[in-house]
mmCIF file with all atom_site columns, C-alpha atoms and ligand atoms in Angstrom:
data_model
loop_
_atom_site.group_PDB
_atom_site.id
_atom_site.type_symbol
_atom_site.label_atom_id
_atom_site.label_alt_id
_atom_site.label_comp_id
_atom_site.label_asym_id
_atom_site.label_entity_id
_atom_site.label_seq_id
_atom_site.pdbx_PDB_ins_code
_atom_site.Cartn_x
_atom_site.Cartn_y
_atom_site.Cartn_z
_atom_site.occupancy
_atom_site.B_iso_or_equiv
_atom_site.pdbx_formal_charge
_atom_site.auth_seq_id
_atom_site.auth_comp_id
_atom_site.auth_asym_id
_atom_site.auth_atom_id
_atom_site.pdbx_PDB_model_num
ATOM   1   C  CA  . MET A 1 1   ? 13.268  -4.770  -15.557 1.00 47.00 ? 1   MET A CA  1
ATOM   2   C  CA  . SER A 1 2   ? 10.681  -5.259  -18.205 1.00 52.00 ? 2   SER A CA  1
ATOM   3   C  CA  . ASP A 1 3   ? 9.529   -2.185  -20.355 1.00 55.00 ? 3   ASP A CA  1
ATOM   4   C  CA  . LYS A 1 4   ? 6.284   -3.115  -19.713 1.00 72.00 ? 4   LYS A CA  1
ATOM   5   C  CA  . VAL A 1 5   ? 6.250   -1.390  -16.330 1.00 89.00 ? 5   VAL A CA  1
ATOM   6   C  CA  . CYS A 1 6   ? 7.906   1.596   -17.563 1.00 93.00 ? 6   CYS A CA  1
ATOM   7   C  CA  . ILE A 1 7   ? 5.829   4.301   -19.385 1.00 93.00 ? 7   ILE A CA  1
ATOM   8   C  CA  . ASN A 1 8   ? 7.218   7.358   -21.094 1.00 95.00 ? 8   ASN A CA  1
ATOM   9   C  CA  . LEU A 1 9   ? 4.581   10.164  -20.684 1.00 96.00 ? 9   LEU A CA  1
ATOM   10  C  CA  . GLN A 1 10  ? 6.271   11.842  -23.923 1.00 94.00 ? 10  GLN A CA  1
ATOM   11  C  CA  . ASP A 1 11  ? 4.969   8.732   -25.838 1.00 94.00 ? 11  ASP A CA  1
ATOM   12  C  CA  . ILE A 1 12  ? 1.496   9.025   -24.827 1.00 94.00 ? 12  ILE A CA  1
ATOM   13  C  CA  . SER A 1 13  ? -0.941  9.835   -27.548 1.00 91.00 ? 13  SER A CA  1
ATOM   14  C  CA  . ALA A 1 14  ? -4.101  11.617  -27.341 1.00 88.00 ? 14  ALA A CA  1
ATOM   15  C  CA  . ALA A 1 15  ? -5.813  8.313   -26.941 1.00 92.00 ? 15  ALA A CA  1
ATOM   16  C  CA  . GLY A 1 16  ? -4.118  7.681   -23.831 1.00 95.00 ? 16  GLY A CA  1
ATOM   17  C  CA  . LYS A 1 17  ? -2.650  4.314   -22.537 1.00 95.00 ? 17  LYS A CA  1
ATOM   18  C  CA  . SER A 1 18  ? -4.080  1.843   -20.170 1.00 96.00 ? 18  SER A CA  1
ATOM   19  C  CA  . TRP A 1 19  ? -2.815  -1.355  -18.377 1.00 96.00 ? 19  TRP A CA  1
ATOM   20  C  CA  . ASN A 1 20  ? -4.186  -4.281  -16.526 1.00 96.00 ? 20  ASN A CA  1
ATOM   21  C  CA  . MET A 1 21  ? -1.525  -6.388  -15.065 1.00 96.00 ? 21  MET A CA  1
ATOM   22  C  CA  . ASP A 1 22  ? -0.279  -8.690  -12.355 1.00 96.00 ? 22  ASP A CA  1
ATOM   23  C  CA  . ILE A 1 23  ? 2.994   -7.437  -10.832 1.00 96.00 ? 23  ILE A CA  1
ATOM   24  C  CA  . THR A 1 24  ? 4.735   -10.553 -9.129  1.00 96.00 ? 24  THR A CA  1
ATOM   25  C  CA  . ALA A 1 25  ? 5.610   -10.614 -5.543  1.00 97.00 ? 25  ALA A CA  1
ATOM   26  C  CA  . ALA A 1 26  ? 9.274   -11.167 -6.468  1.00 97.00 ? 26  ALA A CA  1
ATOM   27  C  CA  . VAL A 1 27  ? 9.244   -7.935  -8.371  1.00 96.00 ? 27  VAL A CA  1
ATOM   28  C  CA  . LEU A 1 28  ? 7.539   -6.071  -5.685  1.00 97.00 ? 28  LEU A CA  1
ATOM   29  C  CA  . MET A 1 29  ? 10.261  -7.218  -3.073  1.00 97.00 ? 29  MET A CA  1
ATOM   30  C  CA  . ASP A 1 30  ? 13.037  -6.738  -5.415  1.00 96.00 ? 30  ASP A CA  1
ATOM   31  C  CA  . VAL A 1 31  ? 15.255  -4.084  -3.901  1.00 95.00 ? 31  VAL A CA  1
ATOM   32  C  CA  . ASN A 1 32  ? 17.144  -3.743  -7.208  1.00 92.00 ? 32  ASN A CA  1
ATOM   33  C  CA  . CYS A 1 33  ? 13.865  -2.908  -9.158  1.00 90.00 ? 33  CYS A CA  1
ATOM   34  C  CA  . GLY A 1 34  ? 12.780  0.586   -9.079  1.00 91.00 ? 34  GLY A CA  1
ATOM   35  C  CA  . ASP A 1 35  ? 13.602  3.619   -6.760  1.00 93.00 ? 35  ASP A CA  1
ATOM   36  C  CA  . VAL A 1 36  ? 10.836  3.334   -3.966  1.00 96.00 ? 36  VAL A CA  1
ATOM   37  C  CA  . ASP A 1 37  ? 11.313  1.297   -0.918  1.00 97.00 ? 37  ASP A CA  1
ATOM   38  C  CA  . ALA A 1 38  ? 10.674  -2.385  -2.010  1.00 97.00 ? 38  ALA A CA  1
ATOM   39  C  CA  . LEU A 1 39  ? 7.751   -4.221  -0.121  1.00 97.00 ? 39  LEU A CA  1
ATOM   40  C  CA  . LYS A 1 40  ? 8.229   -7.075  2.256   1.00 96.00 ? 40  LYS A CA  1
ATOM   41  C  CA  . HIS A 1 41  ? 6.570   -10.346 2.817   1.00 97.00 ? 41  HIS A CA  1
ATOM   42  C  CA  . VAL A 1 42  ? 4.291   -9.887  -0.175  1.00 98.00 ? 42  VAL A CA  1
ATOM   43  C  CA  . CYS A 1 43  ? 2.017   -13.245 -0.523  1.00 96.00 ? 43  CYS A CA  1
ATOM   44  C  CA  . ASP A 1 44  ? 0.843   -13.058 -4.010  1.00 95.00 ? 44  ASP A CA  1
ATOM   45  C  CA  . ASP A 1 45  ? 0.738   -11.343 -7.256  1.00 96.00 ? 45  ASP A CA  1
ATOM   46  C  CA  . ALA A 1 46  ? -0.423  -7.795  -6.890  1.00 98.00 ? 46  ALA A CA  1
ATOM   47  C  CA  . HIS A 1 47  ? -3.219  -6.622  -9.317  1.00 98.00 ? 47  HIS A CA  1
ATOM   48  C  CA  . TRP A 1 48  ? -2.711  -3.201  -10.817 1.00 97.00 ? 48  TRP A CA  1
ATOM   49  C  CA  . GLN A 1 49  ? -5.118  -1.714  -13.444 1.00 97.00 ? 49  GLN A CA  1
ATOM   50  C  CA  . GLY A 1 50  ? -5.142  1.871   -14.529 1.00 97.00 ? 50  GLY A CA  1
ATOM   51  C  CA  . ALA A 1 51  ? -4.908  4.439   -17.404 1.00 97.00 ? 51  ALA A CA  1
ATOM   52  C  CA  . ILE A 1 52  ? -3.144  7.654   -18.159 1.00 97.00 ? 52  ILE A CA  1
ATOM   53  C  CA  . GLU A 1 53  ? -5.083  10.354  -20.293 1.00 96.00 ? 53  GLU A CA  1
ATOM   54  C  CA  . ARG A 1 54  ? -3.408  13.515  -21.706 1.00 94.00 ? 54  ARG A CA  1
ATOM   55  C  CA  . ALA A 1 55  ? -5.135  16.755  -21.885 1.00 91.00 ? 55  ALA A CA  1
ATOM   56  C  CA  . TYR A 1 56  ? -3.948  20.340  -22.209 1.00 88.00 ? 56  TYR A CA  1
ATOM   57  C  CA  . GLY A 1 57  ? -0.455  19.102  -21.245 1.00 89.00 ? 57  GLY A CA  1
ATOM   58  C  CA  . VAL A 1 58  ? -1.383  17.459  -18.162 1.00 93.00 ? 58  VAL A CA  1
ATOM   59  C  CA  . TYR A 1 59  ? -1.277  13.624  -17.848 1.00 96.00 ? 59  TYR A CA  1
ATOM   60  C  CA  . THR A 1 60  ? -3.766  12.223  -15.330 1.00 96.00 ? 60  THR A CA  1
ATOM   61  C  CA  . LEU A 1 61  ? -3.284  8.664   -14.137 1.00 97.00 ? 61  LEU A CA  1
ATOM   62  C  CA  . ARG A 1 62  ? -6.010  6.884   -12.475 1.00 98.00 ? 62  ARG A CA  1
ATOM   63  C  CA  . GLY A 1 63  ? -5.762  3.411   -11.278 1.00 98.00 ? 63  GLY A CA  1
ATOM   64  C  CA  . LYS A 1 64  ? -6.963  0.511   -8.919  1.00 98.00 ? 64  LYS A CA  1
ATOM   65  C  CA  . TRP A 1 65  ? -4.786  -1.959  -7.030  1.00 98.00 ? 65  TRP A CA  1
ATOM   66  C  CA  . SER A 1 66  ? -4.830  -4.753  -4.528  1.00 98.00 ? 66  SER A CA  1
ATOM   67  C  CA  . VAL A 1 67  ? -1.881  -6.352  -2.720  1.00 98.00 ? 67  VAL A CA  1
ATOM   68  C  CA  . SER A 1 68  ? -1.629  -8.990  0.101   1.00 97.00 ? 68  SER A CA  1
ATOM   69  C  CA  . VAL A 1 69  ? 1.239   -8.762  2.615   1.00 97.00 ? 69  VAL A CA  1
ATOM   70  C  CA  . LEU A 1 70  ? 2.026   -11.254 5.476   1.00 98.00 ? 70  LEU A CA  1
ATOM   71  C  CA  . ARG A 1 71  ? 1.815   -9.201  8.547   1.00 98.00 ? 71  ARG A CA  1
ATOM   72  C  CA  . GLN A 1 72  ? 1.446   -9.896  12.386  1.00 97.00 ? 72  GLN A CA  1
ATOM   73  C  CA  . CYS A 1 73  ? -1.901  -9.376  14.093  1.00 97.00 ? 73  CYS A CA  1
ATOM   74  C  CA  . ASP A 1 74  ? -1.535  -6.770  16.780  1.00 97.00 ? 74  ASP A CA  1
ATOM   75  C  CA  . ARG A 1 75  ? -3.956  -8.390  19.001  1.00 96.00 ? 75  ARG A CA  1
ATOM   76  C  CA  . CYS A 1 76  ? -3.101  -12.226 18.854  1.00 96.00 ? 76  CYS A CA  1
ATOM   77  C  CA  . MET A 1 77  ? 0.306   -11.971 17.372  1.00 96.00 ? 77  MET A CA  1
ATOM   78  C  CA  . ASP A 1 78  ? -0.535  -14.655 14.754  1.00 96.00 ? 78  ASP A CA  1
ATOM   79  C  CA  . LYS A 1 79  ? 0.620   -14.153 11.229  1.00 97.00 ? 79  LYS A CA  1
ATOM   80  C  CA  . PHE A 1 80  ? -1.979  -13.481 8.570   1.00 97.00 ? 80  PHE A CA  1
ATOM   81  C  CA  . GLU A 1 81  ? -2.524  -12.321 5.039   1.00 97.00 ? 81  GLU A CA  1
ATOM   82  C  CA  . TRP A 1 82  ? -3.436  -8.631  5.114   1.00 97.00 ? 82  TRP A CA  1
ATOM   83  C  CA  . GLY A 1 83  ? -5.287  -7.773  2.010   1.00 96.00 ? 83  GLY A CA  1
ATOM   84  C  CA  . ILE A 1 84  ? -5.076  -4.139  1.041   1.00 96.00 ? 84  ILE A CA  1
ATOM   85  C  CA  . LYS A 1 85  ? -6.454  -2.348  -1.963  1.00 97.00 ? 85  LYS A CA  1
ATOM   86  C  CA  . GLY A 1 86  ? -6.786  1.290   -3.131  1.00 97.00 ? 86  GLY A CA  1
ATOM   87  C  CA  . GLU A 1 87  ? -7.484  3.559   -5.894  1.00 97.00 ? 87  GLU A CA  1
ATOM   88  C  CA  . CYS A 1 88  ? -5.165  6.410   -6.979  1.00 96.00 ? 88  CYS A CA  1
ATOM   89  C  CA  . ALA A 1 89  ? -5.149  9.497   -9.026  1.00 96.00 ? 89  ALA A CA  1
ATOM   90  C  CA  . ARG A 1 90  ? -2.012  11.499  -10.068 1.00 96.00 ? 90  ARG A CA  1
ATOM   91  C  CA  . SER A 1 91  ? -1.159  14.286  -12.417 1.00 95.00 ? 91  SER A CA  1
ATOM   92  C  CA  . TYR A 1 92  ? 1.838   15.083  -14.183 1.00 96.00 ? 92  TYR A CA  1
ATOM   93  C  CA  . ALA A 1 93  ? 3.116   17.722  -16.507 1.00 95.00 ? 93  ALA A CA  1
ATOM   94  C  CA  . PHE A 1 94  ? 6.419   18.611  -18.275 1.00 95.00 ? 94  PHE A CA  1
ATOM   95  C  CA  . GLU A 1 95  ? 6.051   22.204  -17.032 1.00 91.00 ? 95  GLU A CA  1
ATOM   96  C  CA  . GLU A 1 96  ? 3.716   23.897  -14.612 1.00 84.00 ? 96  GLU A CA  1
ATOM   97  C  CA  . PRO A 1 97  ? 0.454   24.903  -16.135 1.00 78.00 ? 97  PRO A CA  1
ATOM   98  C  CA  . LEU A 1 98  ? 0.250   28.629  -15.499 1.00 79.00 ? 98  LEU A CA  1
ATOM   99  C  CA  . ASP A 1 99  ? -3.229  28.940  -16.746 1.00 79.00 ? 99  ASP A CA  1
ATOM   100 C  CA  . MET A 1 100 ? -4.591  26.774  -13.967 1.00 78.00 ? 100 MET A CA  1
ATOM   101 C  CA  . GLU A 1 101 ? -5.962  27.697  -10.344 1.00 79.00 ? 101 GLU A CA  1
ATOM   102 C  CA  . GLU A 1 102 ? -3.289  27.566  -8.005  1.00 80.00 ? 102 GLU A CA  1
ATOM   103 C  CA  . GLU A 1 103 ? -5.052  24.743  -5.848  1.00 78.00 ? 103 GLU A CA  1
ATOM   104 C  CA  . GLU A 1 104 ? -5.319  22.473  -8.956  1.00 77.00 ? 104 GLU A CA  1
ATOM   105 C  CA  . ARG A 1 105 ? -1.623  23.294  -9.816  1.00 80.00 ? 105 ARG A CA  1
ATOM   106 C  CA  . ALA A 1 106 ? -0.506  22.109  -6.537  1.00 81.00 ? 106 ALA A CA  1
ATOM   107 C  CA  . ASP A 1 107 ? -1.556  18.598  -7.295  1.00 87.00 ? 107 ASP A CA  1
ATOM   108 C  CA  . ILE A 1 108 ? 0.499   18.298  -10.530 1.00 92.00 ? 108 ILE A CA  1
ATOM   109 C  CA  . GLU A 1 109 ? 4.013   16.669  -10.237 1.00 94.00 ? 109 GLU A CA  1
ATOM   110 C  CA  . VAL A 1 110 ? 6.276   18.402  -12.766 1.00 94.00 ? 110 VAL A CA  1
ATOM   111 C  CA  . VAL A 1 111 ? 8.630   16.013  -14.361 1.00 94.00 ? 111 VAL A CA  1
ATOM   112 C  CA  . SER A 1 112 ? 11.417  16.340  -17.066 1.00 94.00 ? 112 SER A CA  1
ATOM   113 C  CA  . PRO A 1 113 ? 10.860  14.704  -20.411 1.00 93.00 ? 113 PRO A CA  1
ATOM   114 C  CA  . PRO A 1 114 ? 10.592  11.941  -21.494 1.00 93.00 ? 114 PRO A CA  1
ATOM   115 C  CA  . GLY A 1 115 ? 8.856   11.610  -18.229 1.00 95.00 ? 115 GLY A CA  1
ATOM   116 C  CA  . VAL A 1 116 ? 9.536   8.069   -17.326 1.00 94.00 ? 116 VAL A CA  1
ATOM   117 C  CA  . LEU A 1 117 ? 6.923   6.383   -14.859 1.00 95.00 ? 117 LEU A CA  1
ATOM   118 C  CA  . ASN A 1 118 ? 7.900   3.020   -13.298 1.00 95.00 ? 118 ASN A CA  1
ATOM   119 C  CA  . LEU A 1 119 ? 4.252   1.499   -12.498 1.00 96.00 ? 119 LEU A CA  1
ATOM   120 C  CA  . VAL A 1 120 ? 6.018   -0.769  -9.939  1.00 96.00 ? 120 VAL A CA  1
ATOM   121 C  CA  . ASP A 1 121 ? 7.173   2.340   -7.928  1.00 96.00 ? 121 ASP A CA  1
ATOM   122 C  CA  . VAL A 1 122 ? 3.917   3.978   -8.382  1.00 97.00 ? 122 VAL A CA  1
ATOM   123 C  CA  . LEU A 1 123 ? 2.196   0.995   -7.077  1.00 97.00 ? 123 LEU A CA  1
ATOM   124 C  CA  . ARG A 1 124 ? 4.848   0.594   -4.134  1.00 97.00 ? 124 ARG A CA  1
ATOM   125 C  CA  . GLU A 1 125 ? 4.171   4.332   -3.282  1.00 97.00 ? 125 GLU A CA  1
ATOM   126 C  CA  . GLU A 1 126 ? 0.515   3.695   -3.142  1.00 97.00 ? 126 GLU A CA  1
ATOM   127 C  CA  . VAL A 1 127 ? 0.915   0.722   -0.989  1.00 97.00 ? 127 VAL A CA  1
ATOM   128 C  CA  . TRP A 1 128 ? 3.283   2.765   1.512   1.00 97.00 ? 128 TRP A CA  1
ATOM   129 C  CA  . LEU A 1 129 ? 0.807   5.520   1.609   1.00 96.00 ? 129 LEU A CA  1
ATOM   130 C  CA  . ALA A 1 130 ? -2.113  3.156   2.418   1.00 96.00 ? 130 ALA A CA  1
ATOM   131 C  CA  . TRP A 1 131 ? 0.047   1.212   5.049   1.00 96.00 ? 131 TRP A CA  1
ATOM   132 C  CA  . LYS A 1 132 ? -1.277  1.023   8.740   1.00 96.00 ? 132 LYS A CA  1
ATOM   133 C  CA  . PRO A 1 133 ? 1.263   0.425   11.413  1.00 95.00 ? 133 PRO A CA  1
ATOM   134 C  CA  . CYS A 1 134 ? -0.994  -1.715  13.453  1.00 96.00 ? 134 CYS A CA  1
ATOM   135 C  CA  . VAL A 1 135 ? -3.291  -4.425  11.965  1.00 97.00 ? 135 VAL A CA  1
ATOM   136 C  CA  . ILE A 1 136 ? -5.633  -7.089  13.391  1.00 97.00 ? 136 ILE A CA  1
ATOM   137 C  CA  . CYS A 1 137 ? -6.069  -10.506 11.619  1.00 97.00 ? 137 CYS A CA  1
ATOM   138 C  CA  . LYS A 1 138 ? -10.031 -10.050 11.948  1.00 96.00 ? 138 LYS A CA  1
ATOM   139 C  CA  . ASP A 1 139 ? -12.495 -7.724  13.774  1.00 96.00 ? 139 ASP A CA  1
ATOM   140 C  CA  . SER A 1 140 ? -13.484 -10.553 15.981  1.00 97.00 ? 140 SER A CA  1
ATOM   141 C  CA  . CYS A 1 141 ? -9.822  -11.563 16.999  1.00 97.00 ? 141 CYS A CA  1
ATOM   142 C  CA  . LYS A 1 142 ? -10.151 -12.490 20.705  1.00 96.00 ? 142 LYS A CA  1
ATOM   143 C  CA  . GLY A 1 143 ? -6.451  -11.638 21.262  1.00 96.00 ? 143 GLY A CA  1
ATOM   144 C  CA  . LEU A 1 144 ? -4.271  -13.295 23.995  1.00 95.00 ? 144 LEU A CA  1
ATOM   145 C  CA  . CYS A 1 145 ? -5.495  -14.228 27.384  1.00 93.00 ? 145 CYS A CA  1
ATOM   146 C  CA  . GLN A 1 146 ? -3.912  -11.572 29.870  1.00 89.00 ? 146 GLN A CA  1
ATOM   147 C  CA  . GLY A 1 147 ? -3.184  -14.294 32.355  1.00 89.00 ? 147 GLY A CA  1
ATOM   148 C  CA  . CYS A 1 148 ? -1.680  -17.246 30.763  1.00 90.00 ? 148 CYS A CA  1
ATOM   149 C  CA  . GLY A 1 149 ? -0.964  -15.532 27.371  1.00 91.00 ? 149 GLY A CA  1
ATOM   150 C  CA  . VAL A 1 150 ? -2.752  -18.201 25.015  1.00 93.00 ? 150 VAL A CA  1
ATOM   151 C  CA  . ASN A 1 151 ? -4.083  -17.356 21.751  1.00 95.00 ? 151 ASN A CA  1
ATOM   152 C  CA  . LEU A 1 152 ? -7.832  -17.119 22.663  1.00 95.00 ? 152 LEU A CA  1
ATOM   153 C  CA  . ASN A 1 153 ? -8.643  -17.537 18.960  1.00 96.00 ? 153 ASN A CA  1
ATOM   154 C  CA  . HIS A 1 154 ? -7.703  -21.280 19.040  1.00 92.00 ? 154 HIS A CA  1
ATOM   155 C  CA  . ASP A 1 155 ? -6.829  -22.279 22.564  1.00 91.00 ? 155 ASP A CA  1
ATOM   156 C  CA  . VAL A 1 156 ? -8.745  -22.487 25.832  1.00 91.00 ? 156 VAL A CA  1
ATOM   157 C  CA  . CYS A 1 157 ? -7.538  -20.461 28.805  1.00 90.00 ? 157 CYS A CA  1
ATOM   158 C  CA  . GLN A 1 158 ? -5.729  -22.397 31.502  1.00 83.00 ? 158 GLN A CA  1
ATOM   159 C  CA  . CYS A 1 159 ? -5.800  -19.592 34.099  1.00 86.00 ? 159 CYS A CA  1
ATOM   160 C  CA  . LYS A 1 160 ? -9.529  -19.299 34.431  1.00 71.00 ? 160 LYS A CA  1
ATOM   161 C  CA  . GLY A 1 161 ? -9.244  -15.514 34.419  1.00 60.00 ? 161 GLY A CA  1
ATOM   162 C  CA  . ASP A 1 162 ? -7.411  -15.142 37.522  1.00 60.00 ? 162 ASP A CA  1
ATOM   163 C  CA  . TYR A 1 163 ? -4.348  -13.336 36.390  1.00 54.00 ? 163 TYR A CA  1
ATOM   164 C  CA  . SER A 1 164 ? -3.828  -10.680 38.904  1.00 56.00 ? 164 SER A CA  1
ATOM   165 C  CA  . ASP A 1 165 ? -0.232  -11.885 39.647  1.00 57.00 ? 165 ASP A CA  1
ATOM   166 C  CA  . SER A 1 166 ? 0.603   -12.496 36.138  1.00 57.00 ? 166 SER A CA  1
ATOM   167 C  CA  . PRO A 1 167 ? 3.051   -10.129 34.227  1.00 59.00 ? 167 PRO A CA  1
ATOM   168 C  CA  . PHE A 1 168 ? 0.475   -9.839  31.529  1.00 60.00 ? 168 PHE A CA  1
ATOM   169 C  CA  . ALA A 1 169 ? -1.898  -8.206  34.002  1.00 58.00 ? 169 ALA A CA  1
ATOM   170 C  CA  . ALA A 1 170 ? 0.378   -4.997  34.242  1.00 58.00 ? 170 ALA A CA  1
ATOM   171 C  CA  . LEU A 1 171 ? 0.110   -4.958  30.359  1.00 61.00 ? 171 LEU A CA  1
ATOM   172 C  CA  . ALA A 1 172 ? -3.661  -5.034  30.541  1.00 59.00 ? 172 ALA A CA  1
ATOM   173 C  CA  . LYS A 1 173 ? -3.752  -1.810  32.586  1.00 57.00 ? 173 LYS A CA  1
ATOM   174 C  CA  . MET A 1 174 ? -1.770  -0.016  29.921  1.00 61.00 ? 174 MET A CA  1
ATOM   175 C  CA  . LYS A 1 175 ? -3.380  1.724   27.318  1.00 59.00 ? 175 LYS A CA  1
ATOM   176 C  CA  . PHE A 1 176 ? -2.446  1.358   23.523  1.00 59.00 ? 176 PHE A CA  1
ATOM   177 C  CA  . ASP A 1 177 ? -3.229  3.777   21.036  1.00 57.00 ? 177 ASP A CA  1
ATOM   178 C  CA  . ALA A 1 178 ? -4.792  1.945   18.098  1.00 49.00 ? 178 ALA A CA  1
HETATM 179 ZN ZN1 . ZN  B 2 .   ? -5.420  -11.596 15.755  1.00 73.88 ? 1   ZN  B ZN1 1
HETATM 180 ZN ZN1 . ZN  B 2 .   ? -5.591  -17.425 30.636  1.00 73.88 ? 2   ZN  B ZN1 1
#
């Protein structure tokens, strides 16, 4: 893996370090790259921008990212590009800063020197944290007809709404938690 995506916290000067990069879909999906579970069905390069600052022995990472992943709509079952973006803030230190309030300390991840951060893994973790198990292609998605099962976004229902005998009618009576 390219050195560009790995940062040694130990090497970060007082001026800090920033990045603004595109990580290819292939890298995000590569199971041999990094330790965090690889993403699947990534459509395009992910954008990943951030900076690390050092102050009083604590390294603070702040960043913004966006990724798009091919997913299945939970309502109409069509595949669509699910665009997802987020912001992250993380803190690292080589030893627990004992002069801090306990609450602040709890957010600091203690790492051992040289403190290698793999930015692909950090990004993957952020994506998994932001992951939603059920997604819909658009708010106005009309879903499937409960009678004939056609996709009402681009097909016309053939059963004219009389679907009391249909197997889909039983489904319609069930409640799904979003
Ligand atoms: Zn849909
Ligand atoms: Zn129908």
